[in-house]
Coordinates of C-alpha atoms in Angstrom, one line a residue:
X22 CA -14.7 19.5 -18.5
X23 CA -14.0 23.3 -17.8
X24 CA -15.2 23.3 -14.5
X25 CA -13.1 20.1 -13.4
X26 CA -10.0 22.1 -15.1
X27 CA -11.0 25.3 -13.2
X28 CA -11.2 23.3 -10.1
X29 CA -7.9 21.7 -10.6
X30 CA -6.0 24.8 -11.5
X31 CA -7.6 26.4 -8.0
X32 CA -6.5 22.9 -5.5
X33 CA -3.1 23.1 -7.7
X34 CA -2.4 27.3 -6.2
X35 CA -3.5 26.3 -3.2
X36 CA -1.2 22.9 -2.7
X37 CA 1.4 22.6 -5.1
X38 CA 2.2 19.1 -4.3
X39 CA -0.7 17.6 -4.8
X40 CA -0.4 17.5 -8.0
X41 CA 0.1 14.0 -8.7
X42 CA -3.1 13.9 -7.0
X43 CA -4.7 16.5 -8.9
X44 CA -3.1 14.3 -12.2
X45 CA -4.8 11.2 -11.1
X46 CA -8.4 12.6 -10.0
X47 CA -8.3 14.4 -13.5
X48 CA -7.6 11.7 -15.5
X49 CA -11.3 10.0 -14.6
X50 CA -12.3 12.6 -17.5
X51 CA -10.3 11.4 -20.8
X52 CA -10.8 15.0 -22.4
X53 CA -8.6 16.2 -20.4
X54 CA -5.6 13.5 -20.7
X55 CA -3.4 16.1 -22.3
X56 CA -3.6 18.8 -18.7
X57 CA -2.5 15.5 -16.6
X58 CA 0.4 15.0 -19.2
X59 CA 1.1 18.7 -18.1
X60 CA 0.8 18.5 -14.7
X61 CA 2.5 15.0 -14.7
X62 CA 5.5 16.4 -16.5
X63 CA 5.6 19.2 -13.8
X64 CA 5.9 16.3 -11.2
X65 CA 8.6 14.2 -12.6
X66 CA 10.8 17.5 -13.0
X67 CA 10.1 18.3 -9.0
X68 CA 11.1 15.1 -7.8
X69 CA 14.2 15.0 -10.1
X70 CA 15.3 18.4 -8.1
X71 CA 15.0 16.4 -5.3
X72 CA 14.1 19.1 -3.1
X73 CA 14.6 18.3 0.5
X74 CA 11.8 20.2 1.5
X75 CA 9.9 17.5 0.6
X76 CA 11.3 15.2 2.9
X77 CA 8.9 14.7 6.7
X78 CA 10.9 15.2 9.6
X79 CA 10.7 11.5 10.8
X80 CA 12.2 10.5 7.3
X81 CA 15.5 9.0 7.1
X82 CA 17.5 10.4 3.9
X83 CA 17.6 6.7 2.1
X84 CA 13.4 6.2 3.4
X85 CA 13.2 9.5 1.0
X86 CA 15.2 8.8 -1.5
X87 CA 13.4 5.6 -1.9
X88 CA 10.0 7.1 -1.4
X89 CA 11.0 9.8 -4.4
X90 CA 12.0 6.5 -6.5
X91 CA 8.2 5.2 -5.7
X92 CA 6.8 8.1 -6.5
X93 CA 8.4 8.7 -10.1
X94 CA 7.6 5.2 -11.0
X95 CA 3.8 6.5 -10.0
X96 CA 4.1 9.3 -12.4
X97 CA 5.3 7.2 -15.0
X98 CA 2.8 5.2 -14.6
X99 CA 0.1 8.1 -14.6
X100 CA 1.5 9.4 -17.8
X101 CA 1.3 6.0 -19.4
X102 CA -2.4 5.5 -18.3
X103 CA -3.3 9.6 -19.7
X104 CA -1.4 8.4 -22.8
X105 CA -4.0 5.7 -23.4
X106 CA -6.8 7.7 -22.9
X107 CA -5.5 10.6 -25.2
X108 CA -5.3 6.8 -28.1
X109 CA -1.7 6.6 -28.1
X110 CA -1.3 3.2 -26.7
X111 CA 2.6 2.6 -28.0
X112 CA 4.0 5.1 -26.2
X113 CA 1.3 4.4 -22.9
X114 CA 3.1 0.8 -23.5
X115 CA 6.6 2.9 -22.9
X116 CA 5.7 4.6 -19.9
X117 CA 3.7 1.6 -17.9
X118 CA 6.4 -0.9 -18.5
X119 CA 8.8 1.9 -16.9
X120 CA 6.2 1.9 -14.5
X121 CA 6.0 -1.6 -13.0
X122 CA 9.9 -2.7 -13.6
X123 CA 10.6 -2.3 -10.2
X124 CA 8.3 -3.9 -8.2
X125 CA 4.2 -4.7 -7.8
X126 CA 2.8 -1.9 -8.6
X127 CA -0.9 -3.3 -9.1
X128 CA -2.2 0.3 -10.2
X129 CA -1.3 -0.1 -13.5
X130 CA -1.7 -3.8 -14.8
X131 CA -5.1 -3.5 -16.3
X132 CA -3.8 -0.4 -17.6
X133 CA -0.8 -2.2 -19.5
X134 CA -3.1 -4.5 -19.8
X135 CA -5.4 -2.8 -22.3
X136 CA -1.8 -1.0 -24.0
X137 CA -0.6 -4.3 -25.0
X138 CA -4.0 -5.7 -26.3
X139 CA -4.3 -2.5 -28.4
X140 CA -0.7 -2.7 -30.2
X141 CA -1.7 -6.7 -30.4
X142 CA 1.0 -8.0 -28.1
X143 CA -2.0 -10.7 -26.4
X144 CA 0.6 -12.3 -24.7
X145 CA 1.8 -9.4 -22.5
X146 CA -1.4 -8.4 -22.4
X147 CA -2.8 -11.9 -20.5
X148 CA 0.5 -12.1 -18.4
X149 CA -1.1 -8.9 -17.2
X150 CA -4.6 -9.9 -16.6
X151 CA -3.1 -12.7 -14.4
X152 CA -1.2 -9.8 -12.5
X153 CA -4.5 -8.0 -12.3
X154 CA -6.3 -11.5 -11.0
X155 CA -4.0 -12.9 -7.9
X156 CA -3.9 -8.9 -6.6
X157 CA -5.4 -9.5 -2.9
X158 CA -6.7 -6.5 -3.9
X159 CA -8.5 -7.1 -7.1
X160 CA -12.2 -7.2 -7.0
X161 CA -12.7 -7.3 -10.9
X162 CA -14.4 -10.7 -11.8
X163 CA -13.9 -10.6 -15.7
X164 CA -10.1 -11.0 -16.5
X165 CA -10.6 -14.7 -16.1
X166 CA -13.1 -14.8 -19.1
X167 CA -11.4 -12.1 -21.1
X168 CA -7.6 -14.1 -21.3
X169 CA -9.7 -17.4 -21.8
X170 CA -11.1 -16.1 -24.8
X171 CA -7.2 -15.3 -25.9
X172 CA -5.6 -18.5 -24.8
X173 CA -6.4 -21.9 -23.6
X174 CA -7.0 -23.0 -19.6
X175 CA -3.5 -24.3 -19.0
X176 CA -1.4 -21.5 -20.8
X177 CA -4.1 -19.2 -18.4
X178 CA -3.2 -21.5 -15.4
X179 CA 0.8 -21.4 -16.0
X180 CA 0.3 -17.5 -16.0
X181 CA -1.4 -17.3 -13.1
X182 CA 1.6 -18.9 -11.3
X183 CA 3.9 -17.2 -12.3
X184 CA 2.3 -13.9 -12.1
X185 CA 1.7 -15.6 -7.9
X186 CA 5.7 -15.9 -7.6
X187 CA 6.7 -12.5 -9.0
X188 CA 4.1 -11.0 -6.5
X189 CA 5.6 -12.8 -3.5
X190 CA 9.6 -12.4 -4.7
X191 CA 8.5 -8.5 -5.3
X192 CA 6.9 -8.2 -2.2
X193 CA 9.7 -10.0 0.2
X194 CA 12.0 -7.7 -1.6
X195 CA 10.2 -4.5 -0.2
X196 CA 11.1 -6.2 3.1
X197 CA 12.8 -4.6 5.7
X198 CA 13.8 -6.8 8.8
X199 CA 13.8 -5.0 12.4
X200 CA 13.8 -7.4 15.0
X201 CA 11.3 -6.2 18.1
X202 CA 12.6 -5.3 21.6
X203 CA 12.3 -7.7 24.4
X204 CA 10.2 -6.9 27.1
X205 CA 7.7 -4.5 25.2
X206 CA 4.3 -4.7 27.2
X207 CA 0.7 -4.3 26.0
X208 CA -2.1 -3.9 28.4
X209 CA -4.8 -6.2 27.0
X210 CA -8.8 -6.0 28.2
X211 CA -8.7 -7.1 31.5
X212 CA -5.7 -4.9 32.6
X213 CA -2.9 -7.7 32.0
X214 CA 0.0 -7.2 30.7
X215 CA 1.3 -9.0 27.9
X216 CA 4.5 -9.3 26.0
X217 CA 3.6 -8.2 22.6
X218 CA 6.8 -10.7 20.8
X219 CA 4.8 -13.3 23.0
X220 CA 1.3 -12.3 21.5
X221 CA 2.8 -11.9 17.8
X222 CA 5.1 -15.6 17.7
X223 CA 3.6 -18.3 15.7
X224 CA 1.4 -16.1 13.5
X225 CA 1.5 -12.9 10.7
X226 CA 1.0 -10.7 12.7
X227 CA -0.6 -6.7 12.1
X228 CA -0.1 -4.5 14.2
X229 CA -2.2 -1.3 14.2
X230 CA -1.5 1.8 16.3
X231 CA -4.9 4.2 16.6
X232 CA -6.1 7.2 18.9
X233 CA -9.6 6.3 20.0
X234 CA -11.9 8.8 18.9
X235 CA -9.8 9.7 15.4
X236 CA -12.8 9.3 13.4
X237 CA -10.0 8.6 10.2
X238 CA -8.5 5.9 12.1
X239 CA -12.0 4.2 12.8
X240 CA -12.9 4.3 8.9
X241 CA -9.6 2.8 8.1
X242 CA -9.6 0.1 11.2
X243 CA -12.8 -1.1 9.4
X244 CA -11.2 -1.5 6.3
X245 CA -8.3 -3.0 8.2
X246 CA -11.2 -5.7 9.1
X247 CA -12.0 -6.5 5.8
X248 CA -8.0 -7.5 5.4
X249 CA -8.3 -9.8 8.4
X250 CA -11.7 -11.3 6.5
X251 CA -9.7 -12.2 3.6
X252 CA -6.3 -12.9 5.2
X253 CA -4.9 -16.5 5.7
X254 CA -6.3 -18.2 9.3
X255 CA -2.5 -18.2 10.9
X256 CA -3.0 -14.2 10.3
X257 CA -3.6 -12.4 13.6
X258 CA -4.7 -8.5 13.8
X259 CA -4.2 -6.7 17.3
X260 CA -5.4 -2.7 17.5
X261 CA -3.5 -0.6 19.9
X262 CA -4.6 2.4 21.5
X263 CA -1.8 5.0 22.5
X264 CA -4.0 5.9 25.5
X265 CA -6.4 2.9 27.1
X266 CA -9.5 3.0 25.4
X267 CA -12.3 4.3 26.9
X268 CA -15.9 1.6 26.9
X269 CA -17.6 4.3 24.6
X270 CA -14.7 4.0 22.3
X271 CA -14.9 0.4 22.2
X272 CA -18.8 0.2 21.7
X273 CA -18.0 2.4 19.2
X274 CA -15.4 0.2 17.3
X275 CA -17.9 -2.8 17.7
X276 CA -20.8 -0.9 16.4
X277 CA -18.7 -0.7 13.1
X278 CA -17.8 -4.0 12.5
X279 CA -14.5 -4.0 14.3
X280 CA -13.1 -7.0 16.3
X281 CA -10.1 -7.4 16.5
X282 CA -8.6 -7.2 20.0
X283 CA -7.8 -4.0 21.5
X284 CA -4.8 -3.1 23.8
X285 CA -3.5 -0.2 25.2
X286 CA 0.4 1.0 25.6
X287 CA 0.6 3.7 28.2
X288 CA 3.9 3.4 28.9
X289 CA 5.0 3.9 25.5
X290 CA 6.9 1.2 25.5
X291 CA 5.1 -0.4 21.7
X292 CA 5.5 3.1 20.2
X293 CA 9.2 3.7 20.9
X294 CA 9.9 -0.4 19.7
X295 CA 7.8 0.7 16.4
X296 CA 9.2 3.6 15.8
X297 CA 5.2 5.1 15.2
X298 CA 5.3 8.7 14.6
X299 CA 1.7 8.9 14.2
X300 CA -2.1 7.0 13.5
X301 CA -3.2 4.7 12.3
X302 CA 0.2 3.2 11.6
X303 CA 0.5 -0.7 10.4
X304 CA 3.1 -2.8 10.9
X305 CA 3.5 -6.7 10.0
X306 CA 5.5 -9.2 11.9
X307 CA 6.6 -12.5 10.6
X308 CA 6.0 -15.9 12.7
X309 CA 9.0 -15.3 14.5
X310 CA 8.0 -11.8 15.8
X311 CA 10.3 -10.0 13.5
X312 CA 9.0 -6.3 12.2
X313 CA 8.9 -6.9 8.0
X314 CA 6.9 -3.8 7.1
X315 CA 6.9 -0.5 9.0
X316 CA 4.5 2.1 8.8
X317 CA 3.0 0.1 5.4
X318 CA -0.5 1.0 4.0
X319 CA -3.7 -0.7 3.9
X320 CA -3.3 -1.5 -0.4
X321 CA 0.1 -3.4 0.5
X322 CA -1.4 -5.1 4.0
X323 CA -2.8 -7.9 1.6
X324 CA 0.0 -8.8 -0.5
X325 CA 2.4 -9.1 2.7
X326 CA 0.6 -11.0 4.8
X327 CA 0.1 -13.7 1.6
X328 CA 4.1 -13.2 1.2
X329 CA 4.9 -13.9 5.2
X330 CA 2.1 -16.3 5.2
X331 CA 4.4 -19.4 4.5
X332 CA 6.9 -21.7 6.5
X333 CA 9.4 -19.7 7.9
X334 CA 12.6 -19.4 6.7
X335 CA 14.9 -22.2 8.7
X336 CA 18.1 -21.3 10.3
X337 CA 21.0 -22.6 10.7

């Protein structure tokens, strides 16, 4: 315990704001649930003074302002989960349902999860298990058997449905529409060029922009792949390389599991449409080509394509 405090004083002078990082890495040691609380209160007062030094150069002022929202809801939700571990579940109950009122925020289910249980609210506490079990991203196998132990198969079933709605209506919410130039060209394999709204029509589609040879963008391409594994069959995945990729580079991705297709935009053209700024970014387009989520992360990737993944919307 003292030497993870002395190392988290030390990264905390070094990088101030990583200390809802150091927060979270901390809290994997419940001694010390009373230094996150400190650090976590330090947090929420920073981004209350909304200090514009915080905002990157390619972010718009309402991108910002939502992305400070975001992360005070992930502070609140860090408090709530030190809270438990330091045994006062009550007010952890405070904090987490502060936490995941505005959105899916599937960090903290099994942590409201186990609040609820403990101050004997078992029906909050299973309409959070069945949060926790239609995640895409859940790979726990025993909330099933823990809420069937609490209630019976249908009560369990009518959960799980309605935990699957509020995860596509939050989701779909998040959206935000862009439609995608005319005219941008990819160069695919061959050295053919393709109209990327032609290659993305008729399917949900990722796009991922990478720099062959980033070594970071390779270990997240492969987990990129393990999306695609699990994604719906009308999902499509196509990798594009700001310069063309080089054959070492694409033995290279094929040695690790990766393949998805690979195209290359030398002109430019895909990066201005995008808007990319930098790799690996990931964008999802709906069935009709239209940009949904720009510049989203690999933990949402799942949930969206599931949310875009059904008949299009028709119009009139």
């Amino acid at each position: 315990t003292a030497d993870v405090r002395q190392w988290a004083d030390r990264w905390l002078v070094l990088e101030p704001s990583a200390r809802q990082r150091i927060a979270e890495d901390v809290l994997r040691n419940p001694s010390l649930a009373q230094y996150a609380l400190t650090l976590l209160a330090e947090e929420r007062e920073a981004l209350l003074a909304d200090d514009d030094t915080r905002r990157p150069l390619h972010e718009a002022v309402p991108e910002h302002q939502a992305r400070l929202e975001r992360e005070r809801l992930v502070v609140l939700g860090l408090a709530g989960r030190a809270l438990l571990r330091a045994g006062d579940a009550a007010a952890a109950q405070i904090y987490l349902d502060s936490a995941i009122a505005d959105g899916w925020n599937a960090s903290f289910f099994q942590d409201l999860a186990d609040a609820r249980f403990a101050t004997s609210d078992v029906t909050g506490g299973v309409e959070m298990l069945a949060r926790v079990a239609v995640d895409p991203n859940n790979s726990a196998s025993d909330g099933a058997s823990r809420a069937l132990a609490l209630v019976d198969s249908s009560s369990w079933a009518a959960q799980l449905a309605r935990a699957r709605e509020l995860m596509i209506t939050a989701t779909l919410a998040d959206a935000r529409p862009r439609e995608l130039d005319r005219g941008v060209e990819l160069v695919d394999g061959e050295g053919n060029k393709r109209d990327l709204h032609d290659l993305a029509r008729g399917y949900v589609t990722i796009i991922a922009f990478f720099w062959p040879s980033c070594v970071a963008c390779d270990a997240d391409l492969g987990s990129l792949e393990a999306v695609r594994a699990r994604a719906p069959a009308s999902t499509r995945v196509i990798l594009v390389s700001e310069r063309p990729a080089s054959e070492n580079d694409l033995a290279r991705l094929r040695a690790s599991g990766i393949d998805s297709p690979v195209m290359a935009d030398p002109s430019g053209q895909g990066a201005r449409a995008l808007h990319v700024w930098g790799w690996p970014s990931y964008f999802v387009l709906d069935q009709r080509g239209t940009i949904q989520f720009s510049h989203t992360s690999l933990e949402d990737l799942p949930r969206q394509v599931l949310a875009l993944a059904g008949p299009p919307p028709v119009v009139f």
